[in-house]
Amino acid sequence: MTVGSLESNRNISSTFLLSGIPGLEHMHIWISIPLCLIYLVSILGNCTILFIIKTEPSLHEPMYLFLSMLALTDLGLSLCTVPTVLGIFWIGARDIGHDACFAQLFFIHCLSFLESSVLLSMAFDRFVAICLPLHYASILTNTVIGRIGLVSLGRSVALIFPLPFMLKRFPYCGSPVLSHSYCLHQEVMKLACADIKANSIYGMFVIVSTVGIDSLLILFSYALILRTVLSIASKAERFKALNTCVSHICAVLLFYTPMIGLSVIHRFGKQAPHLVQVIMGFVYLLFPPLMNPIVYSVKTKQIRDLVLQKVTLAAK
């Protein structure tokens, strides 16, 4: 290696380069069309859920209040990635400053872990509704729901708040190219020209203490729910009880499956094709906000009926 190349590698980078879909750069403008539709449906869908729950007094119940938290979180996730994603696919704007990148990854990770907390809260709601129906109204009061929301938000902010500062202290040299169209902690830290052991350990601690614990508690809640449901004598009542959980189970699978897959690829799948990482990244951030409003609109009769009613009134 020449002296010139060594000096080049030591150059400190002031920006990162985001990536679109490798090998398909010439088709980015066409790929942006379905991406725009996904963002549009996600934003409109979650805004519709929030509007219906806010304006319909009969939906001011714990289950729907938690659903509004989920919709608000999904809306935030869509809005904090749309500028960089569409910027790349529309005009090829790949550069992003360090501070902007750190801010974006803070909101992405904070909202992702907040969504994990909300899904756990919704599992608790289903547990109380099915296993302790007589105490449902007294346990899940509006005050308790508000406190659950604040604790969930506080946990996410407290755990993610150190990450931008831990990344900001590093110098970044060499090729500052990121694999995705947005910033993630596990990717940015790999570009640092320094020892990232502390960041790696803290990142793993955050994942285990949020997604790890939340997923185990959700599984435990459903084990208790299943035990209660199987003790119900009537087959029709068993089906009715389980049917109230279908939407939540779908939301859990939509969220945890791509998140775990992406984390595994980043930490252990170094030989995985780059295209797989890119696709998993898009699935991780785009599909839950897109599918959650659709799932809840289709599977929840009250919301489905109100959506159809609003659409009918708007058409007249």
PDB file of C-alpha atoms in Angstrom:
ATOM      1  CA  MET A   1       0.000   0.000   0.000  1.00  0.00           C
ATOM      2  CA  THR A   2       1.396   3.400  -0.942  1.00  0.00           C
ATOM      3  CA  VAL A   3       1.943   6.333   1.402  1.00  0.00           C
ATOM      4  CA  GLY A   4      -0.693   8.289  -0.541  1.00  0.00           C
ATOM      5  CA  SER A   5      -3.325   5.625   0.054  1.00  0.00           C
ATOM      6  CA  LEU A   6      -2.438   5.444   3.739  1.00  0.00           C
ATOM      7  CA  GLU A   7      -2.869   9.202   4.046  1.00  0.00           C
ATOM      8  CA  SER A   8      -6.198   8.953   2.191  1.00  0.00           C
ATOM      9  CA  ASN A   9      -7.486   6.349   4.636  1.00  0.00           C
ATOM     10  CA  ARG A  10      -6.585   8.643   7.508  1.00  0.00           C
ATOM     11  CA  ASN A  11      -8.700  11.478   6.147  1.00  0.00           C
ATOM     12  CA  ILE A  12     -11.494  12.290   8.537  1.00  0.00           C
ATOM     13  CA  SER A  13     -14.955  12.235   6.952  1.00  0.00           C
ATOM     14  CA  SER A  14     -17.475  14.953   7.848  1.00  0.00           C
ATOM     15  CA  THR A  15     -20.440  13.251   6.190  1.00  0.00           C
ATOM     16  CA  PHE A  16     -21.856   9.776   5.642  1.00  0.00           C
ATOM     17  CA  LEU A  17     -23.103   8.392   2.343  1.00  0.00           C
ATOM     18  CA  LEU A  18     -26.495   6.677   2.407  1.00  0.00           C
ATOM     19  CA  SER A  19     -27.266   3.900  -0.070  1.00  0.00           C
ATOM     20  CA  GLY A  20     -30.234   2.987  -2.233  1.00  0.00           C
ATOM     21  CA  ILE A  21     -30.537  -0.459  -3.811  1.00  0.00           C
ATOM     22  CA  PRO A  22     -27.128  -1.624  -5.079  1.00  0.00           C
ATOM     23  CA  GLY A  23     -26.976  -2.418  -8.779  1.00  0.00           C
ATOM     24  CA  LEU A  24     -30.321  -0.767  -9.479  1.00  0.00           C
ATOM     25  CA  GLU A  25     -29.285   2.898  -9.282  1.00  0.00           C
ATOM     26  CA  HIS A  26     -30.555   3.490 -12.831  1.00  0.00           C
ATOM     27  CA  MET A  27     -34.033   2.380 -11.714  1.00  0.00           C
ATOM     28  CA  HIS A  28     -34.212   4.431  -8.512  1.00  0.00           C
ATOM     29  CA  ILE A  29     -36.755   6.878  -9.945  1.00  0.00           C
ATOM     30  CA  TRP A  30     -39.075   3.963 -10.783  1.00  0.00           C
ATOM     31  CA  ILE A  31     -38.492   2.250  -7.442  1.00  0.00           C
ATOM     32  CA  SER A  32     -39.455   5.529  -5.761  1.00  0.00           C
ATOM     33  CA  ILE A  33     -43.047   5.139  -7.034  1.00  0.00           C
ATOM     34  CA  PRO A  34     -43.945   2.094  -4.866  1.00  0.00           C
ATOM     35  CA  LEU A  35     -41.939   3.592  -2.001  1.00  0.00           C
ATOM     36  CA  CYS A  36     -44.003   6.798  -2.219  1.00  0.00           C
ATOM     37  CA  LEU A  37     -47.201   4.742  -2.233  1.00  0.00           C
ATOM     38  CA  ILE A  38     -46.047   2.788   0.823  1.00  0.00           C
ATOM     39  CA  TYR A  39     -45.269   5.999   2.723  1.00  0.00           C
ATOM     40  CA  LEU A  40     -48.553   7.585   1.625  1.00  0.00           C
ATOM     41  CA  VAL A  41     -50.643   4.581   2.695  1.00  0.00           C
ATOM     42  CA  SER A  42     -48.715   4.318   5.986  1.00  0.00           C
ATOM     43  CA  ILE A  43     -49.202   7.980   6.877  1.00  0.00           C
ATOM     44  CA  LEU A  44     -52.850   8.126   5.777  1.00  0.00           C
ATOM     45  CA  GLY A  45     -53.639   4.784   7.445  1.00  0.00           C
ATOM     46  CA  ASN A  46     -52.176   5.719  10.813  1.00  0.00           C
ATOM     47  CA  CYS A  47     -53.699   9.216  10.685  1.00  0.00           C
ATOM     48  CA  THR A  48     -57.081   7.615   9.947  1.00  0.00           C
ATOM     49  CA  ILE A  49     -56.753   5.294  12.955  1.00  0.00           C
ATOM     50  CA  LEU A  50     -55.846   8.252  15.194  1.00  0.00           C
ATOM     51  CA  PHE A  51     -58.700  10.388  13.833  1.00  0.00           C
ATOM     52  CA  ILE A  52     -61.317   7.670  14.297  1.00  0.00           C
ATOM     53  CA  ILE A  53     -60.229   6.841  17.849  1.00  0.00           C
ATOM     54  CA  LYS A  54     -60.123  10.535  18.800  1.00  0.00           C
ATOM     55  CA  THR A  55     -63.532  11.428  17.334  1.00  0.00           C
ATOM     56  CA  GLU A  56     -65.456   8.287  18.347  1.00  0.00           C
ATOM     57  CA  PRO A  57     -66.281   8.253  22.108  1.00  0.00           C
ATOM     58  CA  SER A  58     -67.125   4.526  22.033  1.00  0.00           C
ATOM     59  CA  LEU A  59     -63.474   3.810  21.190  1.00  0.00           C
ATOM     60  CA  HIS A  60     -62.085   5.614  24.227  1.00  0.00           C
ATOM     61  CA  GLU A  61     -61.277   2.255  25.814  1.00  0.00           C
ATOM     62  CA  PRO A  62     -57.892   0.765  26.852  1.00  0.00           C
ATOM     63  CA  MET A  63     -57.517  -1.450  23.768  1.00  0.00           C
ATOM     64  CA  TYR A  64     -58.032   1.460  21.373  1.00  0.00           C
ATOM     65  CA  LEU A  65     -55.969   3.904  23.423  1.00  0.00           C
ATOM     66  CA  PHE A  66     -53.028   1.497  23.140  1.00  0.00           C
ATOM     67  CA  LEU A  67     -53.786   1.182  19.417  1.00  0.00           C
ATOM     68  CA  SER A  68     -53.583   4.968  19.090  1.00  0.00           C
ATOM     69  CA  MET A  69     -50.133   4.830  20.749  1.00  0.00           C
ATOM     70  CA  LEU A  70     -49.087   2.206  18.191  1.00  0.00           C
ATOM     71  CA  ALA A  71     -50.400   4.328  15.304  1.00  0.00           C
ATOM     72  CA  LEU A  72     -48.605   7.426  16.633  1.00  0.00           C
ATOM     73  CA  THR A  73     -45.334   5.488  16.914  1.00  0.00           C
ATOM     74  CA  ASP A  74     -45.691   4.072  13.386  1.00  0.00           C
ATOM     75  CA  LEU A  75     -46.440   7.553  12.075  1.00  0.00           C
ATOM     76  CA  GLY A  76     -43.264   8.861  13.703  1.00  0.00           C
ATOM     77  CA  LEU A  77     -41.180   6.051  12.197  1.00  0.00           C
ATOM     78  CA  SER A  78     -42.492   6.835   8.718  1.00  0.00           C
ATOM     79  CA  LEU A  79     -41.876  10.572   9.037  1.00  0.00           C
ATOM     80  CA  CYS A  80     -38.303  10.297  10.345  1.00  0.00           C
ATOM     81  CA  THR A  81     -37.120   8.139   7.416  1.00  0.00           C
ATOM     82  CA  VAL A  82     -39.076   9.615   4.489  1.00  0.00           C
ATOM     83  CA  PRO A  83     -36.720  12.610   3.842  1.00  0.00           C
ATOM     84  CA  THR A  84     -33.554  10.527   3.362  1.00  0.00           C
ATOM     85  CA  VAL A  85     -35.197   7.574   1.592  1.00  0.00           C
ATOM     86  CA  LEU A  86     -37.042   9.646  -0.990  1.00  0.00           C
ATOM     87  CA  GLY A  87     -34.109  12.050  -1.277  1.00  0.00           C
ATOM     88  CA  ILE A  88     -31.920   9.184  -2.473  1.00  0.00           C
ATOM     89  CA  PHE A  89     -34.446   7.677  -4.880  1.00  0.00           C
ATOM     90  CA  TRP A  90     -35.672  11.015  -6.293  1.00  0.00           C
ATOM     91  CA  ILE A  91     -32.566  13.166  -6.636  1.00  0.00           C
ATOM     92  CA  GLY A  92     -29.679  10.950  -5.532  1.00  0.00           C
ATOM     93  CA  ALA A  93     -29.045  12.992  -2.361  1.00  0.00           C
ATOM     94  CA  ARG A  94     -26.801  10.535  -0.525  1.00  0.00           C
ATOM     95  CA  ASP A  95     -24.813  12.878   1.744  1.00  0.00           C
ATOM     96  CA  ILE A  96     -25.920  13.287   5.334  1.00  0.00           C
ATOM     97  CA  GLY A  97     -24.035  15.227   8.010  1.00  0.00           C
ATOM     98  CA  HIS A  98     -22.934  13.528  11.201  1.00  0.00           C
ATOM     99  CA  ASP A  99     -25.307  15.461  13.460  1.00  0.00           C
ATOM    100  CA  ALA A 100     -28.293  14.865  11.155  1.00  0.00           C
ATOM    101  CA  CYS A 101     -27.414  11.162  10.999  1.00  0.00           C
ATOM    102  CA  PHE A 102     -27.100  10.884  14.789  1.00  0.00           C
ATOM    103  CA  ALA A 103     -30.438  12.678  15.223  1.00  0.00           C
ATOM    104  CA  GLN A 104     -32.151  10.354  12.749  1.00  0.00           C
ATOM    105  CA  LEU A 105     -30.815   7.177  14.350  1.00  0.00           C
ATOM    106  CA  PHE A 106     -31.881   8.496  17.763  1.00  0.00           C
ATOM    107  CA  PHE A 107     -35.493   8.869  16.601  1.00  0.00           C
ATOM    108  CA  ILE A 108     -35.497   5.582  14.660  1.00  0.00           C
ATOM    109  CA  HIS A 109     -34.208   3.519  17.587  1.00  0.00           C
ATOM    110  CA  CYS A 110     -36.237   5.416  20.176  1.00  0.00           C
ATOM    111  CA  LEU A 111     -39.488   4.921  18.244  1.00  0.00           C
ATOM    112  CA  SER A 112     -38.655   1.275  17.474  1.00  0.00           C
ATOM    113  CA  PHE A 113     -38.135   0.428  21.137  1.00  0.00           C
ATOM    114  CA  LEU A 114     -41.193   2.499  22.051  1.00  0.00           C
ATOM    115  CA  GLU A 115     -43.209   0.345  19.632  1.00  0.00           C
ATOM    116  CA  SER A 116     -41.888  -2.749  21.389  1.00  0.00           C
ATOM    117  CA  SER A 117     -43.140  -1.315  24.697  1.00  0.00           C
ATOM    118  CA  VAL A 118     -46.539  -0.494  23.200  1.00  0.00           C
ATOM    119  CA  LEU A 119     -46.893  -4.053  21.866  1.00  0.00           C
ATOM    120  CA  LEU A 120     -46.100  -5.360  25.356  1.00  0.00           C
ATOM    121  CA  SER A 121     -48.737  -3.010  26.805  1.00  0.00           C
ATOM    122  CA  MET A 122     -51.265  -4.306  24.293  1.00  0.00           C
ATOM    123  CA  ALA A 123     -50.421  -7.884  25.298  1.00  0.00           C
ATOM    124  CA  PHE A 124     -51.066  -6.908  28.923  1.00  0.00           C
ATOM    125  CA  ASP A 125     -54.388  -5.403  27.853  1.00  0.00           C
ATOM    126  CA  ARG A 126     -55.416  -8.688  26.186  1.00  0.00           C
ATOM    127  CA  PHE A 127     -54.255 -10.642  29.257  1.00  0.00           C
ATOM    128  CA  VAL A 128     -56.398  -8.562  31.631  1.00  0.00           C
ATOM    129  CA  ALA A 129     -59.402  -8.605  29.253  1.00  0.00           C
ATOM    130  CA  ILE A 130     -59.372 -12.408  28.915  1.00  0.00           C
ATOM    131  CA  CYS A 131     -57.942 -13.637  32.217  1.00  0.00           C
ATOM    132  CA  LEU A 132     -59.324 -10.961  34.574  1.00  0.00           C
ATOM    133  CA  PRO A 133     -62.416  -9.616  32.788  1.00  0.00           C
ATOM    134  CA  LEU A 134     -64.203  -8.531  35.976  1.00  0.00           C
ATOM    135  CA  HIS A 135     -61.260  -6.305  36.958  1.00  0.00           C
ATOM    136  CA  TYR A 136     -60.559  -4.929  33.475  1.00  0.00           C
ATOM    137  CA  ALA A 137     -62.091  -1.483  34.013  1.00  0.00           C
ATOM    138  CA  SER A 138     -60.564  -1.051  37.472  1.00  0.00           C
ATOM    139  CA  ILE A 139     -57.040  -2.121  36.431  1.00  0.00           C
ATOM    140  CA  LEU A 140     -56.706  -0.314  33.100  1.00  0.00           C
ATOM    141  CA  THR A 141     -57.955   3.141  33.980  1.00  0.00           C
ATOM    142  CA  ASN A 142     -57.048   6.180  31.880  1.00  0.00           C
ATOM    143  CA  THR A 143     -54.525   7.200  34.556  1.00  0.00           C
ATOM    144  CA  VAL A 144     -52.818   3.800  34.441  1.00  0.00           C
ATOM    145  CA  ILE A 145     -52.749   3.843  30.626  1.00  0.00           C
ATOM    146  CA  GLY A 146     -51.201   7.317  30.655  1.00  0.00           C
ATOM    147  CA  ARG A 147     -48.531   6.190  33.112  1.00  0.00           C
ATOM    148  CA  ILE A 148     -47.765   3.107  31.006  1.00  0.00           C
ATOM    149  CA  GLY A 149     -47.303   5.368  27.989  1.00  0.00           C
ATOM    150  CA  LEU A 150     -45.020   7.773  29.854  1.00  0.00           C
ATOM    151  CA  VAL A 151     -42.910   4.951  31.337  1.00  0.00           C
ATOM    152  CA  SER A 152     -42.564   3.351  27.900  1.00  0.00           C
ATOM    153  CA  LEU A 153     -41.477   6.666  26.367  1.00  0.00           C
ATOM    154  CA  GLY A 154     -39.122   7.401  29.263  1.00  0.00           C
ATOM    155  CA  ARG A 155     -37.461   3.993  28.991  1.00  0.00           C
ATOM    156  CA  SER A 156     -36.865   4.370  25.256  1.00  0.00           C
ATOM    157  CA  VAL A 157     -35.481   7.920  25.515  1.00  0.00           C
ATOM    158  CA  ALA A 158     -33.253   7.072  28.500  1.00  0.00           C
ATOM    159  CA  LEU A 159     -31.721   4.030  26.803  1.00  0.00           C
ATOM    160  CA  ILE A 160     -31.188   5.633  23.384  1.00  0.00           C
ATOM    161  CA  PHE A 161     -30.130   9.111  24.572  1.00  0.00           C
ATOM    162  CA  PRO A 162     -26.437   8.149  25.137  1.00  0.00           C
ATOM    163  CA  LEU A 163     -26.007   6.653  21.638  1.00  0.00           C
ATOM    164  CA  PRO A 164     -25.571   9.886  19.616  1.00  0.00           C
ATOM    165  CA  PHE A 165     -23.004  11.155  22.138  1.00  0.00           C
ATOM    166  CA  MET A 166     -21.147   7.830  22.124  1.00  0.00           C
ATOM    167  CA  LEU A 167     -20.957   8.035  18.315  1.00  0.00           C
ATOM    168  CA  LYS A 168     -20.099  11.742  18.214  1.00  0.00           C
ATOM    169  CA  ARG A 169     -16.808  11.224  20.072  1.00  0.00           C
ATOM    170  CA  PHE A 170     -15.432   8.979  17.284  1.00  0.00           C
ATOM    171  CA  PRO A 171     -13.471  10.080  14.213  1.00  0.00           C
ATOM    172  CA  TYR A 172     -14.753   8.581  10.947  1.00  0.00           C
ATOM    173  CA  CYS A 173     -12.326   7.850   8.154  1.00  0.00           C
ATOM    174  CA  GLY A 174     -12.052   5.713   5.051  1.00  0.00           C
ATOM    175  CA  SER A 175     -15.186   5.073   3.011  1.00  0.00           C
ATOM    176  CA  PRO A 176     -18.176   6.537   4.920  1.00  0.00           C
ATOM    177  CA  VAL A 177     -20.787   4.470   3.041  1.00  0.00           C
ATOM    178  CA  LEU A 178     -23.815   3.127   4.950  1.00  0.00           C
ATOM    179  CA  SER A 179     -25.792   0.105   3.744  1.00  0.00           C
ATOM    180  CA  HIS A 180     -29.231   1.668   4.108  1.00  0.00           C
ATOM    181  CA  SER A 181     -31.143   4.791   3.104  1.00  0.00           C
ATOM    182  CA  TYR A 182     -31.183   5.912   6.738  1.00  0.00           C
ATOM    183  CA  CYS A 183     -28.855   5.798   9.755  1.00  0.00           C
ATOM    184  CA  LEU A 184     -28.674   2.956  12.277  1.00  0.00           C
ATOM    185  CA  HIS A 185     -26.370   2.775  15.307  1.00  0.00           C
ATOM    186  CA  GLN A 186     -25.005  -0.680  14.488  1.00  0.00           C
ATOM    187  CA  GLU A 187     -23.950   0.538  11.037  1.00  0.00           C
ATOM    188  CA  VAL A 188     -22.550   3.950  11.905  1.00  0.00           C
ATOM    189  CA  MET A 189     -20.333   2.625  14.705  1.00  0.00           C
ATOM    190  CA  LYS A 190     -18.592   0.244  12.277  1.00  0.00           C
ATOM    191  CA  LEU A 191     -17.294   3.240  10.295  1.00  0.00           C
ATOM    192  CA  ALA A 192     -15.454   4.670  13.302  1.00  0.00           C
ATOM    193  CA  CYS A 193     -11.645   4.719  13.317  1.00  0.00           C
ATOM    194  CA  ALA A 194     -11.584   3.770  16.994  1.00  0.00           C
ATOM    195  CA  ASP A 195     -12.384   1.015  19.452  1.00  0.00           C
ATOM    196  CA  ILE A 196     -16.155   0.447  19.310  1.00  0.00           C
ATOM    197  CA  LYS A 197     -16.306  -2.279  21.966  1.00  0.00           C
ATOM    198  CA  ALA A 198     -18.220  -0.069  24.439  1.00  0.00           C
ATOM    199  CA  ASN A 199     -20.794   0.864  21.778  1.00  0.00           C
ATOM    200  CA  SER A 200     -21.226  -2.772  20.779  1.00  0.00           C
ATOM    201  CA  ILE A 201     -21.734  -3.917  24.373  1.00  0.00           C
ATOM    202  CA  TYR A 202     -24.125  -1.074  25.170  1.00  0.00           C
ATOM    203  CA  GLY A 203     -26.064  -1.689  21.948  1.00  0.00           C
ATOM    204  CA  MET A 204     -26.494  -5.353  22.862  1.00  0.00           C
ATOM    205  CA  PHE A 205     -27.566  -4.366  26.386  1.00  0.00           C
ATOM    206  CA  VAL A 206     -30.226  -2.016  24.971  1.00  0.00           C
ATOM    207  CA  ILE A 207     -31.617  -4.695  22.648  1.00  0.00           C
ATOM    208  CA  VAL A 208     -31.759  -7.337  25.391  1.00  0.00           C
ATOM    209  CA  SER A 209     -33.309  -4.966  27.945  1.00  0.00           C
ATOM    210  CA  THR A 210     -36.011  -3.808  25.518  1.00  0.00           C
ATOM    211  CA  VAL A 211     -36.826  -6.168  22.665  1.00  0.00           C
ATOM    212  CA  GLY A 212     -35.527  -9.225  24.526  1.00  0.00           C
ATOM    213  CA  ILE A 213     -37.481  -8.669  27.734  1.00  0.00           C
ATOM    214  CA  ASP A 214     -40.587  -7.362  25.948  1.00  0.00           C
ATOM    215  CA  SER A 215     -40.795 -10.360  23.613  1.00  0.00           C
ATOM    216  CA  LEU A 216     -40.422 -12.818  26.508  1.00  0.00           C
ATOM    217  CA  LEU A 217     -43.154 -11.035  28.500  1.00  0.00           C
ATOM    218  CA  ILE A 218     -45.442 -11.059  25.446  1.00  0.00           C
ATOM    219  CA  LEU A 219     -44.906 -14.813  25.086  1.00  0.00           C
ATOM    220  CA  PHE A 220     -45.594 -15.277  28.806  1.00  0.00           C
ATOM    221  CA  SER A 221     -48.805 -13.220  28.523  1.00  0.00           C
ATOM    222  CA  TYR A 222     -50.045 -15.375  25.647  1.00  0.00           C
ATOM    223  CA  ALA A 223     -49.185 -18.562  27.535  1.00  0.00           C
ATOM    224  CA  LEU A 224     -51.460 -17.366  30.362  1.00  0.00           C
ATOM    225  CA  ILE A 225     -54.121 -16.282  27.853  1.00  0.00           C
ATOM    226  CA  LEU A 226     -54.017 -19.677  26.128  1.00  0.00           C
ATOM    227  CA  ARG A 227     -54.329 -21.489  29.439  1.00  0.00           C
ATOM    228  CA  THR A 228     -57.391 -19.400  30.335  1.00  0.00           C
ATOM    229  CA  VAL A 229     -58.971 -19.830  26.890  1.00  0.00           C
ATOM    230  CA  LEU A 230     -58.530 -23.608  26.948  1.00  0.00           C
ATOM    231  CA  SER A 231     -60.377 -23.734  30.276  1.00  0.00           C
ATOM    232  CA  ILE A 232     -63.484 -22.146  28.707  1.00  0.00           C
ATOM    233  CA  ALA A 233     -66.124 -24.802  28.107  1.00  0.00           C
ATOM    234  CA  SER A 234     -67.851 -23.238  25.108  1.00  0.00           C
ATOM    235  CA  LYS A 235     -66.022 -23.625  21.775  1.00  0.00           C
ATOM    236  CA  ALA A 236     -67.685 -20.472  20.452  1.00  0.00           C
ATOM    237  CA  GLU A 237     -66.478 -18.464  23.464  1.00  0.00           C
ATOM    238  CA  ARG A 238     -62.943 -19.835  23.063  1.00  0.00           C
ATOM    239  CA  PHE A 239     -62.904 -18.752  19.422  1.00  0.00           C
ATOM    240  CA  LYS A 240     -64.307 -15.322  20.309  1.00  0.00           C
ATOM    241  CA  ALA A 241     -61.638 -14.783  22.976  1.00  0.00           C
ATOM    242  CA  LEU A 242     -58.782 -15.817  20.692  1.00  0.00           C
ATOM    243  CA  ASN A 243     -60.157 -13.758  17.814  1.00  0.00           C
ATOM    244  CA  THR A 244     -59.649 -10.572  19.851  1.00  0.00           C
ATOM    245  CA  CYS A 245     -55.911 -11.353  19.907  1.00  0.00           C
ATOM    246  CA  VAL A 246     -55.380 -11.984  16.182  1.00  0.00           C
ATOM    247  CA  SER A 247     -54.671  -8.340  15.258  1.00  0.00           C
ATOM    248  CA  HIS A 248     -52.157  -7.973  18.072  1.00  0.00           C
ATOM    249  CA  ILE A 249     -50.382 -11.228  17.182  1.00  0.00           C
ATOM    250  CA  CYS A 250     -50.057 -10.012  13.579  1.00  0.00           C
ATOM    251  CA  ALA A 251     -48.620  -6.683  14.786  1.00  0.00           C
ATOM    252  CA  VAL A 252     -46.113  -8.521  17.000  1.00  0.00           C
ATOM    253  CA  LEU A 253     -44.946 -10.739  14.123  1.00  0.00           C
ATOM    254  CA  LEU A 254     -44.737  -7.767  11.724  1.00  0.00           C
ATOM    255  CA  PHE A 255     -42.527  -5.897  14.173  1.00  0.00           C
ATOM    256  CA  TYR A 256     -40.263  -8.491  15.794  1.00  0.00           C
ATOM    257  CA  THR A 257     -39.541 -10.742  12.794  1.00  0.00           C
ATOM    258  CA  PRO A 258     -37.771  -8.142  10.581  1.00  0.00           C
ATOM    259  CA  MET A 259     -36.159  -6.419  13.594  1.00  0.00           C
ATOM    260  CA  ILE A 260     -34.574  -9.643  14.854  1.00  0.00           C
ATOM    261  CA  GLY A 261     -33.617 -10.635  11.311  1.00  0.00           C
ATOM    262  CA  LEU A 262     -31.900  -7.297  10.655  1.00  0.00           C
ATOM    263  CA  SER A 263     -30.065  -7.391  14.008  1.00  0.00           C
ATOM    264  CA  VAL A 264     -28.801 -10.927  13.332  1.00  0.00           C
ATOM    265  CA  ILE A 265     -27.590  -9.956   9.832  1.00  0.00           C
ATOM    266  CA  HIS A 266     -25.749  -6.874  11.120  1.00  0.00           C
ATOM    267  CA  ARG A 267     -24.036  -8.685  13.991  1.00  0.00           C
ATOM    268  CA  PHE A 268     -23.434 -12.197  12.672  1.00  0.00           C
ATOM    269  CA  GLY A 269     -24.260 -12.299   8.951  1.00  0.00           C
ATOM    270  CA  LYS A 270     -21.121 -10.683   7.543  1.00  0.00           C
ATOM    271  CA  GLN A 271     -21.221 -13.035   4.558  1.00  0.00           C
ATOM    272  CA  ALA A 272     -24.849 -12.236   3.734  1.00  0.00           C
ATOM    273  CA  PRO A 273     -25.337 -10.487   0.349  1.00  0.00           C
ATOM    274  CA  HIS A 274     -25.568  -6.707   0.623  1.00  0.00           C
ATOM    275  CA  LEU A 275     -28.918  -6.764  -1.168  1.00  0.00           C
ATOM    276  CA  VAL A 276     -30.367  -8.935   1.629  1.00  0.00           C
ATOM    277  CA  GLN A 277     -29.348  -6.315   4.209  1.00  0.00           C
ATOM    278  CA  VAL A 278     -30.957  -3.542   2.162  1.00  0.00           C
ATOM    279  CA  ILE A 279     -34.237  -5.422   1.666  1.00  0.00           C
ATOM    280  CA  MET A 280     -34.414  -6.429   5.344  1.00  0.00           C
ATOM    281  CA  GLY A 281     -33.813  -2.784   6.262  1.00  0.00           C
ATOM    282  CA  PHE A 282     -36.756  -1.640   4.154  1.00  0.00           C
ATOM    283  CA  VAL A 283     -38.995  -4.414   5.524  1.00  0.00           C
ATOM    284  CA  TYR A 284     -38.001  -3.521   9.095  1.00  0.00           C
ATOM    285  CA  LEU A 285     -38.980   0.158   8.828  1.00  0.00           C
ATOM    286  CA  LEU A 286     -41.665   0.246   6.120  1.00  0.00           C
ATOM    287  CA  PHE A 287     -43.861  -2.806   6.663  1.00  0.00           C
ATOM    288  CA  PRO A 288     -45.065  -2.426  10.287  1.00  0.00           C
ATOM    289  CA  PRO A 289     -46.339   1.174   9.745  1.00  0.00           C
ATOM    290  CA  LEU A 290     -47.914   0.064   6.457  1.00  0.00           C
ATOM    291  CA  MET A 291     -49.566  -3.155   7.634  1.00  0.00           C
ATOM    292  CA  ASN A 292     -50.676  -2.335  11.200  1.00  0.00           C
ATOM    293  CA  PRO A 293     -53.514   0.046  10.159  1.00  0.00           C
ATOM    294  CA  ILE A 294     -54.627  -2.445   7.484  1.00  0.00           C
ATOM    295  CA  VAL A 295     -54.616  -5.392   9.912  1.00  0.00           C
ATOM    296  CA  TYR A 296     -56.536  -3.521  12.603  1.00  0.00           C
ATOM    297  CA  SER A 297     -59.014  -2.077  10.091  1.00  0.00           C
ATOM    298  CA  VAL A 298     -59.736  -5.516   8.643  1.00  0.00           C
ATOM    299  CA  LYS A 299     -59.791  -7.540  11.887  1.00  0.00           C
ATOM    300  CA  THR A 300     -61.402  -5.026  14.285  1.00  0.00           C
ATOM    301  CA  LYS A 301     -65.118  -4.698  13.525  1.00  0.00           C
ATOM    302  CA  GLN A 302     -65.617  -1.362  15.288  1.00  0.00           C
ATOM    303  CA  ILE A 303     -62.788   0.316  13.373  1.00  0.00           C
ATOM    304  CA  ARG A 304     -63.735  -1.344  10.085  1.00  0.00           C
ATOM    305  CA  ASP A 305     -67.349  -0.172  10.375  1.00  0.00           C
ATOM    306  CA  LEU A 306     -66.313   3.384  11.268  1.00  0.00           C
ATOM    307  CA  VAL A 307     -63.794   3.558   8.398  1.00  0.00           C
ATOM    308  CA  LEU A 308     -66.459   2.413   5.941  1.00  0.00           C
ATOM    309  CA  GLN A 309     -68.905   4.904   7.430  1.00  0.00           C
ATOM    310  CA  LYS A 310     -66.426   7.800   7.047  1.00  0.00           C
ATOM    311  CA  VAL A 311     -65.600   6.747   3.478  1.00  0.00           C
ATOM    312  CA  THR A 312     -69.303   6.548   2.591  1.00  0.00           C
ATOM    313  CA  LEU A 313     -69.984  10.007   4.055  1.00  0.00           C
ATOM    314  CA  ALA A 314     -66.981  11.472   2.227  1.00  0.00           C
ATOM    315  CA  ALA A 315     -68.179   9.972  -1.074  1.00  0.00           C
ATOM    316  CA  LYS A 316     -71.652  11.571  -0.820  1.00  0.00           C
TER     317      LYS A 316
END
